[in-house]
Coordinates of C-alpha atoms and ligand atoms in Angstrom, one line a residue:
X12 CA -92.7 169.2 88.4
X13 CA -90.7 166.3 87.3
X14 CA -91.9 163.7 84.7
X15 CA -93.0 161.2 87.3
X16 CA -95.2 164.0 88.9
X17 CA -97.2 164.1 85.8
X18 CA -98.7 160.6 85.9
X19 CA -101.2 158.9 87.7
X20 CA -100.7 155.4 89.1
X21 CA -103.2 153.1 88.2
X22 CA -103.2 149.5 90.3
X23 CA -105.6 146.4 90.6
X24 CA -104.7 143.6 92.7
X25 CA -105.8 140.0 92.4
X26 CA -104.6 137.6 95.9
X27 CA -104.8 134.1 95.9
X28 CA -105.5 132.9 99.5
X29 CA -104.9 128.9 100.1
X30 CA -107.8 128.0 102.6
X31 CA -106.7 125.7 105.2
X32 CA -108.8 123.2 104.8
X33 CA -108.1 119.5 106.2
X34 CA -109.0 118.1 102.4
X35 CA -108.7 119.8 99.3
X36 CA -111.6 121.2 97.3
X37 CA -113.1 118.6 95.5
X38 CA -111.5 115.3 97.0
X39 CA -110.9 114.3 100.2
X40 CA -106.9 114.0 99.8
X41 CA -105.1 115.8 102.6
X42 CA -103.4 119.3 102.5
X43 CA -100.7 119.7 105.0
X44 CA -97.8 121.6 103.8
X45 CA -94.7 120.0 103.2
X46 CA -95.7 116.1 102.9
X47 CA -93.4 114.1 100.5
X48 CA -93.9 114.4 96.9
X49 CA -97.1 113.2 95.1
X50 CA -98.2 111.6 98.3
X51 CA -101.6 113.4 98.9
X52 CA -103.2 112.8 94.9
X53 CA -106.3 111.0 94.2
X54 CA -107.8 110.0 91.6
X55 CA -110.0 113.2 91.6
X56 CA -107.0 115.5 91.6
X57 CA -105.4 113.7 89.2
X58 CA -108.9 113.6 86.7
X59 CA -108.7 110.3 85.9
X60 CA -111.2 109.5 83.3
X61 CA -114.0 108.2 85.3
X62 CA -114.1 110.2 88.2
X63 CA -116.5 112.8 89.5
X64 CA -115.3 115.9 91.7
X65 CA -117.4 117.0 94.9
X66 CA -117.5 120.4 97.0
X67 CA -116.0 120.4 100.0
X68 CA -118.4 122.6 102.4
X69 CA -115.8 123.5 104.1
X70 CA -114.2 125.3 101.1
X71 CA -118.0 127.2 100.6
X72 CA -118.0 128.2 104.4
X73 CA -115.2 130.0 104.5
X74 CA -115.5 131.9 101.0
X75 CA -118.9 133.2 101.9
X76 CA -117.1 134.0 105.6
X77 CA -114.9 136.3 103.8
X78 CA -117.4 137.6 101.4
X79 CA -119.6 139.0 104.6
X80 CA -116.1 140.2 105.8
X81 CA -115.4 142.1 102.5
X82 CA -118.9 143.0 102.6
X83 CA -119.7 141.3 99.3
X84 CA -122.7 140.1 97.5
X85 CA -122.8 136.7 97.9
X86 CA -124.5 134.8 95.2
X87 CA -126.3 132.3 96.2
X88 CA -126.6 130.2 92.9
X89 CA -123.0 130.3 91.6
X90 CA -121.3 128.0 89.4
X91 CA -118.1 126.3 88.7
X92 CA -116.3 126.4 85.2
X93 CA -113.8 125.0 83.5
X94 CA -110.3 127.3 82.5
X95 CA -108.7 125.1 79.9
X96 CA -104.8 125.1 79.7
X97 CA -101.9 122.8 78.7
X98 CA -99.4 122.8 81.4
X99 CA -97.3 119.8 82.9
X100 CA -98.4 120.8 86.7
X101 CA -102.2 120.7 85.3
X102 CA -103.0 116.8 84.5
X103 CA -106.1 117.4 83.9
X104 CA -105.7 120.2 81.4
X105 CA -108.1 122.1 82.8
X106 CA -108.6 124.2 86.2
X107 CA -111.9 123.9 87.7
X108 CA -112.8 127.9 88.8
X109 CA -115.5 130.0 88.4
X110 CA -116.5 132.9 85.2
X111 CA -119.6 134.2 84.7
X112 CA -121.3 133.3 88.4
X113 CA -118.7 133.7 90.7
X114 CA -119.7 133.6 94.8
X115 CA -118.8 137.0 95.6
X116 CA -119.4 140.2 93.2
X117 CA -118.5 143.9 94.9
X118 CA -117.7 144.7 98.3
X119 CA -114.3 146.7 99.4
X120 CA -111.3 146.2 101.4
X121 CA -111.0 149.3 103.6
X122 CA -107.5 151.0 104.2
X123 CA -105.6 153.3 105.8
X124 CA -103.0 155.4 104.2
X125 CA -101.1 158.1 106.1
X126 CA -104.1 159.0 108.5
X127 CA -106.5 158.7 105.5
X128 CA -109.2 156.3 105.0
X129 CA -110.3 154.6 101.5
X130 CA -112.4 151.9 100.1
X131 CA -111.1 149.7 97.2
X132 CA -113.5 148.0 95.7
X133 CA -113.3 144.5 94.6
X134 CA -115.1 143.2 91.4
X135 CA -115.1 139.7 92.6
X136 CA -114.1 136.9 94.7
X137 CA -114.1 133.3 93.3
X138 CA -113.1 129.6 94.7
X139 CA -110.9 127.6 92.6
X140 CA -108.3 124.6 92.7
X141 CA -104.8 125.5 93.0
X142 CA -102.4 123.6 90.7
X143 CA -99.2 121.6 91.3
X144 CA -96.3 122.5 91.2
X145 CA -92.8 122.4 89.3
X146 CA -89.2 122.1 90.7
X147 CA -86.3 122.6 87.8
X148 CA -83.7 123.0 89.9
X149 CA -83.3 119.5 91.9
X150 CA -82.4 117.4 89.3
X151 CA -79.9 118.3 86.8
X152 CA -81.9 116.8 83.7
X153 CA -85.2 116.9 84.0
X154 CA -88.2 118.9 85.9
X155 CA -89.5 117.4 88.2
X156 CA -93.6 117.6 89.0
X157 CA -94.9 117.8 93.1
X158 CA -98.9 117.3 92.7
X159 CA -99.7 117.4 96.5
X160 CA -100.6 120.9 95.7
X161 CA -103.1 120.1 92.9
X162 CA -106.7 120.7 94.2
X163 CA -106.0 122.4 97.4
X164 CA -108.7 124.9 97.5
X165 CA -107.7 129.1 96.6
X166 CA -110.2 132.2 96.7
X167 CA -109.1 134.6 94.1
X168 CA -109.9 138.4 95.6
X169 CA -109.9 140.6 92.2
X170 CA -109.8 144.3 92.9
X171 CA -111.3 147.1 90.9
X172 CA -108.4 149.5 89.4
X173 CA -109.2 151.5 92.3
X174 CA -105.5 151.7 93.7
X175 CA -103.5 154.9 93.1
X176 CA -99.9 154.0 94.6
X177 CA -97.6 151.3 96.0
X178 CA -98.5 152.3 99.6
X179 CA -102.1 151.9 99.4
X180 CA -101.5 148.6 97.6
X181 CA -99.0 147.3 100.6
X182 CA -102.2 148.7 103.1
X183 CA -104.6 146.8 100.9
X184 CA -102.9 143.2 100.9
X185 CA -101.8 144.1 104.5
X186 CA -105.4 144.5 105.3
X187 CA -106.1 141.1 103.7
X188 CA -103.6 139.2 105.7
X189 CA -105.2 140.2 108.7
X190 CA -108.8 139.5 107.8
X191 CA -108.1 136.4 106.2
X192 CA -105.6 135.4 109.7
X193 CA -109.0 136.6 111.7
X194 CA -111.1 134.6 109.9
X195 CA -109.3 131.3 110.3
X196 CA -109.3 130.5 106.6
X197 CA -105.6 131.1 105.8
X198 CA -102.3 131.8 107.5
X199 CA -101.3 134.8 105.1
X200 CA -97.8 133.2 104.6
X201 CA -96.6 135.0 101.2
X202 CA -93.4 133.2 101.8
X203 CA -94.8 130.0 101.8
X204 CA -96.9 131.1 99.2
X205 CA -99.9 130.4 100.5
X206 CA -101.2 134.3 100.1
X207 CA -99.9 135.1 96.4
X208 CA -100.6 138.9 95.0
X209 CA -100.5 139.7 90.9
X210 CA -100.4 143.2 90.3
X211 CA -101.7 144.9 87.7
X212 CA -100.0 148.2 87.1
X213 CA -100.4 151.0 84.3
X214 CA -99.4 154.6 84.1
X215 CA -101.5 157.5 82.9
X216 CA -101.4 161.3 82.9
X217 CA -103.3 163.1 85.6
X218 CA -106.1 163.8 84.3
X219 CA -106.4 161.7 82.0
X220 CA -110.0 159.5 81.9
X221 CA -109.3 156.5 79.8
X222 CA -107.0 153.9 81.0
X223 CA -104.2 152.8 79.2
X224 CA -102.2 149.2 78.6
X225 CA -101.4 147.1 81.7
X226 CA -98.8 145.1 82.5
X227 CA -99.3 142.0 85.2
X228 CA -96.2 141.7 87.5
X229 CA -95.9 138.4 89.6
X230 CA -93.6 136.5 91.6
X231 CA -93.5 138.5 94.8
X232 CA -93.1 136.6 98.3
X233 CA -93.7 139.2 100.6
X234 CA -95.7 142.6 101.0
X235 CA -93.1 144.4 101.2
X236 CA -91.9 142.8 97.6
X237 CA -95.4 143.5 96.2
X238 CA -94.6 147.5 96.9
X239 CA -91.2 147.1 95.6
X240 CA -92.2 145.5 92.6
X241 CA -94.7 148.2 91.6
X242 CA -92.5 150.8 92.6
X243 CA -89.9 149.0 89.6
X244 CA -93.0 148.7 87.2
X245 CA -94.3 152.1 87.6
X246 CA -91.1 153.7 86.7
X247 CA -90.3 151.3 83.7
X248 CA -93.6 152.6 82.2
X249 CA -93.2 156.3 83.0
X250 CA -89.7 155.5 81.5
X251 CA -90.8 154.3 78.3
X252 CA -93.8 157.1 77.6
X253 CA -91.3 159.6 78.6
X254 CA -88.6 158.3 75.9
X255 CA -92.0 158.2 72.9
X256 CA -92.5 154.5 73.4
X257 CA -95.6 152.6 74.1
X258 CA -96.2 150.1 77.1
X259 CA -97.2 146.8 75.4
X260 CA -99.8 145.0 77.5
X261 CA -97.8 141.8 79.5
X262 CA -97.1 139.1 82.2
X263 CA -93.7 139.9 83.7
X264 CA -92.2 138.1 86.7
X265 CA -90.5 140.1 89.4
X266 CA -86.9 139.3 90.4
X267 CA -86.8 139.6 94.5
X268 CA -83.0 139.2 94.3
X269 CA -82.3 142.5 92.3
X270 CA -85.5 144.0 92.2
X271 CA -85.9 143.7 87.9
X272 CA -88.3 142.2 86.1
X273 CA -88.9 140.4 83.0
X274 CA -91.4 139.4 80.4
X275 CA -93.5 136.1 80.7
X276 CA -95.4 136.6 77.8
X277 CA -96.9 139.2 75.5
X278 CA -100.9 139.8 74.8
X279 CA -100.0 138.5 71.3
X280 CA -99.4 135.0 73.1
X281 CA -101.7 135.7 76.0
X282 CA -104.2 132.5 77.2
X283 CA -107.3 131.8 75.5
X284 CA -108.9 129.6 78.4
X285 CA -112.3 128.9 76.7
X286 CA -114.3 128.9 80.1
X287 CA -117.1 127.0 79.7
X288 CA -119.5 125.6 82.5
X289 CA -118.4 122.1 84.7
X290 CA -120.4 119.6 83.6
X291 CA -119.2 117.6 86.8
X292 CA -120.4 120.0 89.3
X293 CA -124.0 121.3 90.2
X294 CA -124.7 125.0 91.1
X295 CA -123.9 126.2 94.0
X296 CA -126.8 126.6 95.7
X297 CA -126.5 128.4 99.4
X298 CA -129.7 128.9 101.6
X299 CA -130.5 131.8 103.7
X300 CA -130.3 129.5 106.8
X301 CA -126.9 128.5 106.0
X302 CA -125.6 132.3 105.4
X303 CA -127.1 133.5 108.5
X304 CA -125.9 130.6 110.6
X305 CA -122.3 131.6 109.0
X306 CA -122.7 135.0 109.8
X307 CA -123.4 134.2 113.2
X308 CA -120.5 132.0 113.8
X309 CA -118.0 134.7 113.0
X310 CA -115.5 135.6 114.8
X311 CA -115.6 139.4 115.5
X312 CA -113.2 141.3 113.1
X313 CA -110.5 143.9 113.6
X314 CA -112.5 147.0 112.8
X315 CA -115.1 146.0 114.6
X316 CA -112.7 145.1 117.7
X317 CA -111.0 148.2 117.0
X318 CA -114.3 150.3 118.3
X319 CA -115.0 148.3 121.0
X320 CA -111.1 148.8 122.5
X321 CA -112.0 152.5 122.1
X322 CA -115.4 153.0 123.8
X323 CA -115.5 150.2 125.9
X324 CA -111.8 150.6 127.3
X325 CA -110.9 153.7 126.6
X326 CA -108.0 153.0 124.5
X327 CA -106.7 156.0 122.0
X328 CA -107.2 155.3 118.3
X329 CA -103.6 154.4 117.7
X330 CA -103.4 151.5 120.4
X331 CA -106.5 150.2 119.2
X332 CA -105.2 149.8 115.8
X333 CA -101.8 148.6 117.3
X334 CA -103.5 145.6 118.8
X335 CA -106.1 144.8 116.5
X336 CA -103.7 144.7 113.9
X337 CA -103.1 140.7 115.1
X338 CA -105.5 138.0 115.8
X339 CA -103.1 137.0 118.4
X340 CA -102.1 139.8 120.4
X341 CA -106.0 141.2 120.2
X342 CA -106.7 137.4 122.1
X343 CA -103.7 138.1 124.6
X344 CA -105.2 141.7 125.2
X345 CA -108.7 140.2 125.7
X346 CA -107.4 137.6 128.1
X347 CA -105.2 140.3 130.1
X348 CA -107.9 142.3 130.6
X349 CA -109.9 139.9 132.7
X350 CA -107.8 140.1 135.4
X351 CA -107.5 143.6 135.8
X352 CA -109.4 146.9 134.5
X353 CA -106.4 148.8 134.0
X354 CA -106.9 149.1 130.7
X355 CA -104.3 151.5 129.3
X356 CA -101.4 149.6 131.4
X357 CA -102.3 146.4 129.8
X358 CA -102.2 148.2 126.4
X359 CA -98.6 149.9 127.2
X360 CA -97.7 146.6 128.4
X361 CA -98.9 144.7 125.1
X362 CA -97.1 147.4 122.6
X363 CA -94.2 148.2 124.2
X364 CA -93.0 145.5 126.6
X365 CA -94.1 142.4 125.2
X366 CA -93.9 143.3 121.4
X367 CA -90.5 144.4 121.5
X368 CA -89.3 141.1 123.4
X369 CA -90.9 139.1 121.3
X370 CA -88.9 141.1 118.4
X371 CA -85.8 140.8 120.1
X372 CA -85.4 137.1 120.7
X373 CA -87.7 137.0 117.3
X374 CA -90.2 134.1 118.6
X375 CA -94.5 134.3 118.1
X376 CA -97.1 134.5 120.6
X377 CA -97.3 130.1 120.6
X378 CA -93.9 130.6 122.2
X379 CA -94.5 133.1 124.7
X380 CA -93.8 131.8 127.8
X381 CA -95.8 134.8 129.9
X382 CA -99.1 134.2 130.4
X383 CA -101.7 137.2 130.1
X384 CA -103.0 136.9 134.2
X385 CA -99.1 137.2 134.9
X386 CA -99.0 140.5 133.3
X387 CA -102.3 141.6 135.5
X388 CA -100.5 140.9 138.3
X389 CA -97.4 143.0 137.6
X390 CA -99.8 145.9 136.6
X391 CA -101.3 145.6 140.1
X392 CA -98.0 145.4 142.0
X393 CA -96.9 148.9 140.2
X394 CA -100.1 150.0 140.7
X395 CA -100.3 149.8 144.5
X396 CA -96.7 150.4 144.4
X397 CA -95.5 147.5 145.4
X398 CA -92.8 147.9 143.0
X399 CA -91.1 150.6 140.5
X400 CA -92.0 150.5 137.1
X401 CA -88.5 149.5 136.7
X402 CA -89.0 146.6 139.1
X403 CA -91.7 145.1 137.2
X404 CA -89.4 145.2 134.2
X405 CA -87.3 142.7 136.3
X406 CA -90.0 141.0 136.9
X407 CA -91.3 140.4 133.6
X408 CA -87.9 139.5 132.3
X409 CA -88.0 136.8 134.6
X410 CA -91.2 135.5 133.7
X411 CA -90.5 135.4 129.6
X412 CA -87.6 133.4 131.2
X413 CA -89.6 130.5 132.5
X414 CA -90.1 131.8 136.2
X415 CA -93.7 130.2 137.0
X416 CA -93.6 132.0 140.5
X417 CA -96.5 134.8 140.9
X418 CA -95.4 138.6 140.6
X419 CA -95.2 139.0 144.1
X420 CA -93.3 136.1 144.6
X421 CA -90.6 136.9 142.2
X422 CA -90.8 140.8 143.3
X423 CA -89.9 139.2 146.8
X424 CA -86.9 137.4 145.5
X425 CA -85.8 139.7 143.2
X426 CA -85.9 142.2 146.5
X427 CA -87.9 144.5 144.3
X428 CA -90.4 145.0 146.7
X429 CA -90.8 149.3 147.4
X430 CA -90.1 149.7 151.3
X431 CA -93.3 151.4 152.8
X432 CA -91.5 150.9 156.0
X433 CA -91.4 154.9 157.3
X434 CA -88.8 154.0 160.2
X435 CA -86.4 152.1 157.9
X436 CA -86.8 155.0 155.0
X437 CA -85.7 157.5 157.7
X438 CA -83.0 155.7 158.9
X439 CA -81.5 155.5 155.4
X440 CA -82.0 159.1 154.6
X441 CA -80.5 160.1 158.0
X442 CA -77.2 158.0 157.0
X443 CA -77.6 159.7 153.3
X444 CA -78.0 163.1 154.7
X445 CA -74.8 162.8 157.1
X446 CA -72.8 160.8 154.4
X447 CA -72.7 164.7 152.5
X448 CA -72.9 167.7 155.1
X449 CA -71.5 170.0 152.3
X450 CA -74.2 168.9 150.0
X451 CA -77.3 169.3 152.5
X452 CA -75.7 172.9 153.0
X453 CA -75.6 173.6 148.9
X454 CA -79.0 172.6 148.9
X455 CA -80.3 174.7 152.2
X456 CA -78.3 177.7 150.2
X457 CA -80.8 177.1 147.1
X458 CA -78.9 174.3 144.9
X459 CA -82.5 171.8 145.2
X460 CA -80.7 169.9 142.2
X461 CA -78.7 168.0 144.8
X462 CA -82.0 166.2 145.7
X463 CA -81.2 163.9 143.3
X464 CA -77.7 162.8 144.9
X465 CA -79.5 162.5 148.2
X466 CA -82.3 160.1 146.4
X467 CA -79.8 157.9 144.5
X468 CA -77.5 157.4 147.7
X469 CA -80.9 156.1 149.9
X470 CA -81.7 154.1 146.5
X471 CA -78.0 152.5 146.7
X472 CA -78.8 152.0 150.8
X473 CA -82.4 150.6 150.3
X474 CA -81.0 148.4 147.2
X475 CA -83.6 150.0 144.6
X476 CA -86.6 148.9 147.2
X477 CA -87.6 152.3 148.0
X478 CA -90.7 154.0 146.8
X479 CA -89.5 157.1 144.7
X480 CA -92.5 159.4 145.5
X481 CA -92.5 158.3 149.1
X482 CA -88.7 159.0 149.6
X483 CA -88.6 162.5 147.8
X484 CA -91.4 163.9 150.3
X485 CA -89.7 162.7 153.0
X486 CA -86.8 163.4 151.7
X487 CA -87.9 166.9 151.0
X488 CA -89.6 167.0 154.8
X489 CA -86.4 166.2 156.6
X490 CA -84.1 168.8 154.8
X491 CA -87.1 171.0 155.8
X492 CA -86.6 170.2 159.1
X493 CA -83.0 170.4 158.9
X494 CA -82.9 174.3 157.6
Ligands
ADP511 P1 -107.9 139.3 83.4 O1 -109.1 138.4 83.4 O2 -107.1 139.3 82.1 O3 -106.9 139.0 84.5 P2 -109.3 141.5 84.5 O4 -110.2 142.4 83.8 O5 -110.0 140.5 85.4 O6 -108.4 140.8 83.5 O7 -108.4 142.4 85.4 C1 -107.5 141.8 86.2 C2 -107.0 142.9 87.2 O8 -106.4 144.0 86.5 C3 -108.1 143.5 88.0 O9 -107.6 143.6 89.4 C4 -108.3 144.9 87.5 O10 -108.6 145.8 88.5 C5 -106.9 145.2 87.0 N1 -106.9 146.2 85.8 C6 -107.7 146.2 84.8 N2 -107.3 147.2 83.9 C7 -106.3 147.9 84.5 C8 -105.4 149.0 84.2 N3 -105.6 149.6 83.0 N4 -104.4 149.3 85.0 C9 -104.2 148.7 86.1 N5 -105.0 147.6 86.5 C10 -106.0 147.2 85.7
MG512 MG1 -106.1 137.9 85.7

C-alpha cells in the first residue's frame, strides 16, 4: 500500500452560478456580458447614501427553480444579510447575501461515478450580489476597477463534505452545469466565469472519524481545472503529513498555467464578516401559490428525461444518458423524433453522426445547419432502402453543408439512390460474371470468398446504386444457376 493509499479524501464544494437575469438583483441596471466599463451601475449598486435596494423576482424564481431541482427545502421566510468587507471592487463595503435564513437548506446533487450512483448533499443554497471586478494588468500604474459586474445576481450551492475524490467532484459540478443550463437560469460558462467552484479539500486516514484542517483552493476556469487542482491539493497535504508536518487551514489560488498553487491567506488573517441582518430589505416571504405555479412551469429535467427516452423509446441506458446530458441535443432528439418512430436510428444518428461533426468543424447546435425533420428523412430513405447507410452519409454531409434540398432529392443527385431495378441488376452482374471466368470457376470449386470481387465489380458498374442485400442474393442465385 503506498502512503497515498492510506488517506481518505475529504471534499466540499461551494459553485457560484450568475443567473441570467435581464437586471441585476436589487436594481434595475442591465447585465449583459461584456458592456464597456462602469456603464451598467446605479445608484443602488453603487450604495449611495440614500438609496434603497429591491428584489428582483426574477432573481427569487429561479433560486427556488433550482432548489425543487436539487430537491431542497425551500424556506419560505428567508432573509438577506449583510457580509461586511473592505475591498476596492466592493463600494459599498458590504455584500448583501444571506446567513442564518438562507432560501434553500438540504437537498443533493445526484452523480454518477464509474457505473455507481451517489447523493452529495448540499447544506445550502443562497442568493447574493456578485461584486466587481479588478483588472491590474491594463494599465501599467494603477488598477483599474469594472463595476458592471457589481449586483448581478449569484446563487451560492454549498455542499456537505460529502465528496471522496476529484472524479466525483468533476461529476458533481458536471451535474450542475447541466441542471442549471436545463433550467434556463445560467449558461455554465466557467471560462467566462459565470459558474465559479471553491474547493474545499482535506486529507485524513481511512478510518479516521474526525475531520481534520481544510484548505480552500480557488481560481479554476474549467471542470476539468477543478479536478486538477484537487488532484495538486490532495497530494500537497498527503505530502506534508507524510514528512510530520501539519496542514494549516488556508485560501490558496490555483495556477491553471502550471498546475501549483499558492497561499491567499492564512486562518490567522481569515475574514471576520460580522453578518448581521439588512435593514434595507424585508423577508423573503414566498407563498405556496407562487411555489406550485414555479413548480409547474418547469421544464422537465435530465433524469427525468432520461426515464422517459428509456421506457417510452426504448433507448439503452447509455444513449439516454448521452443525450440528456445537453439541453440542446435532448430538444434536437425530441424534435427528430416527431417525424419518425425509429427511435434507435435517430439516437445512433444524434451520438455518432451529428456529435462528431459538430466536434470536427467545432461549432454548437445554434449553428447547425441540419435541421431535425431532415435527419427523419434520411432515416426513412435507409430504412426502405432507398439508399446505403453509406449513401445517407453523403447525404447528410451535404445537408451540414447548406443543401436545403429534401433527402430524396439530394439522394437523386448525388445518384445514391439503391437500383431495385431487377433487369438492370442482372445485366450488371452478367457483365461482372463474364468480366472473370477464372474467378466464377474458383468460386464453383469452393473459394465463396470471391463473392466479394464479384459484388464490388457490379458496385463499380451500378456506381454505388445497388442494394447490397439485393445484389448478393442474386448474385448468389445466378452463380447457382451457373454451376
Ligand atoms: P465557510 O463559511 O468558512 O466557507 P463552511 O462551514 O460553510 O465554511 O464550509 C465551506 C465548505 O467547506 C463546505 O462545502 C463544506 O462542506 C466544506 N468543508 C467543511 N469542512 C471540511 C473539511 N474538513 N474538509 C473538506 N471540506 C470541508
Ligand atoms: Mg466559504
Amino acid at each position: 500500500m503506498s502512503n497515498y493509499d492510506k488517506y481518505e479524501i475529504v471534499i466540499g464544494l461551494e459553485v457560484h452560478t450568475q443567473l441570467n437575469t435581464k437586471t441585476k438583483i436589487f436594481a434595475a441596471d442591465e447585465t449583459d456580458f461584456g458592456a464597456e466599463p462602469n456603464s451598467h451601475i446605479s445608484p443602488i449598486t453603487l450604495g449611495l447614501p440614500g438609496v434603497l435596494p429591491k428584489l428582483n423576482n426574477d432573481v427569487l424564481e429561479k433560486a427556488i427553480k433550482l432548489g425543487i431541482a436539487l430537491n431542497c427545502t425551500i424556506n419560505k421566510e428567508n432573509h438577506f444579510a449583510r457580509k461586511n468587507y473592505f475591498y476596492a471592487d466592493l463600494p459599498k463595503g458590504y455584500q448583501i447575501s444571506q446567513d442564518a435564513l438562507p432560501i434553500c437548506v438540504g437537498g443533493f446533487v445526484e452523480i454518477t461515478v464509474h457505473d455507481e450512483v451517489k447523493k452529495i448533499a448540499l447544506t445550502r443554497i443562497h442568493m447574493e450580489e456578485d461584486a466587481g471586478k479588478n483588472n491590474h494588468e491594463l494599465d501599467p500604474d494603477f488598477s483599474l476597477i469594472d463595476l458592471n459586474r457589481a449586483g448581478i445576481p449569484l446563487l451560492e450551492i454549498v455542499s456537505e463534505p460529502d465528496i471522496r475524490s476529484s472524479d466525483e467532484a468533476y461529476a458533481y459540478v458536471t451535474e450542475l452545469r447541466k441542471l442549471v443550463r436545463y433550467l434556463d437560469i445560467c449558461d455554465g460558462n466557467m471560462e467566462e466565469g459565470s459558474m465559479r467552484c471553491d474547493a474545499n479539500v482535506s486529507v485524513r486516514l481511512k478510518g479516521e472519524t474526525n475531520y481534520r484542517n481544510r484548505v480552500e483552493v480557488k481560481n479554476m476556469n474549467s471542470i476539468r481545472n477543478v479536478k486538477r487542482a484537487i488532484d495538486v491539493e490532495v497530494k500537497r497535504q498527503i505530502d506534508l503529513y507524510e514528512a510530520g508536518e501539519v496542514v494549516e487551514q488556508e485560501t490558496r489560488s490555483f495556477n491553471q498555467a502550471d498546475g501549483t498553487s499558492f497561499s491567499l491567506r492564512t486562518k490567522e488573517n481569515a475574514h471576520d464578516y460580522r453578518y448581521f441582518p439588512e435593514p434595507d430589505l424585508p423577508p423573503v416571504v414566498i407563498l405556496q401559490e407562487k411555489l406550485e405555479a414555479i413548480k409547474a412551469s418547469m421544464p422537465a429535467l435530465p433524469n427525468v428525461l432520461k426515464q422517459q427516452f428509456m421506457s417510452a423509446y426504448q433507448l439503452s441506458a447509455y444513449d439516454a444518458q448521452l443525450i440528456t446530458d445537453d439541453k440542446e441535443i435532448s430538444n434536437y432528439y425530441l424534435q427528430i423524433i416527431q417525424h419518425t418512430t425509429n427511435y434507435k436510428a435517430a439516437a445512433n444518428w444524434l451520438n455518432n453522426e451529428i456529435k462528431s461533426y459538430l466536434k470536427d468543424i467545432d461549432i454548437s447546435f445554434v449553428d447547425f445547419a441540419v435541421k431535425p425533420n431532415q435527419i427523419a428523412q434520411i432515416i426513412q430513405l435507409v430504412d426502405d432502402n432507398t439508399v446505403s447507410s453509406s449513401g445517407a452519409k453523403l447525404i447528410f454531409k451535404s445537408m451540414a453543408e447548406g443543401n436545403q434540398h429534401t433527402a430524396k432529392e439530394i439522394a437523386t443527385a448525388l445518384q445514391l439512390v439503391q437500383t431495385n431495378n431487377a433487369d438492370e441488376l442482372s445485366n450488371w452482374i452478367e457483365q461482372a460474371l463474364q468480366k472473370y471466368p477464372d474467378k466464377v470457376k474458383e468460386y464453383q470449386n469452393g473459394k465463396k470468398g470471391n463473392l466479394n470481387l464479384f459484388i464490388g465489380e457490379v458496385m463499380k458498374l451500378s456506381r454505388g446504386s445497388s442494394d447490397p442485400k439485393k445484389l448478393t442474393a442474386l448474385l448468389q442465385e445466378k452463380l447457382q444457376e451457373k454451376s
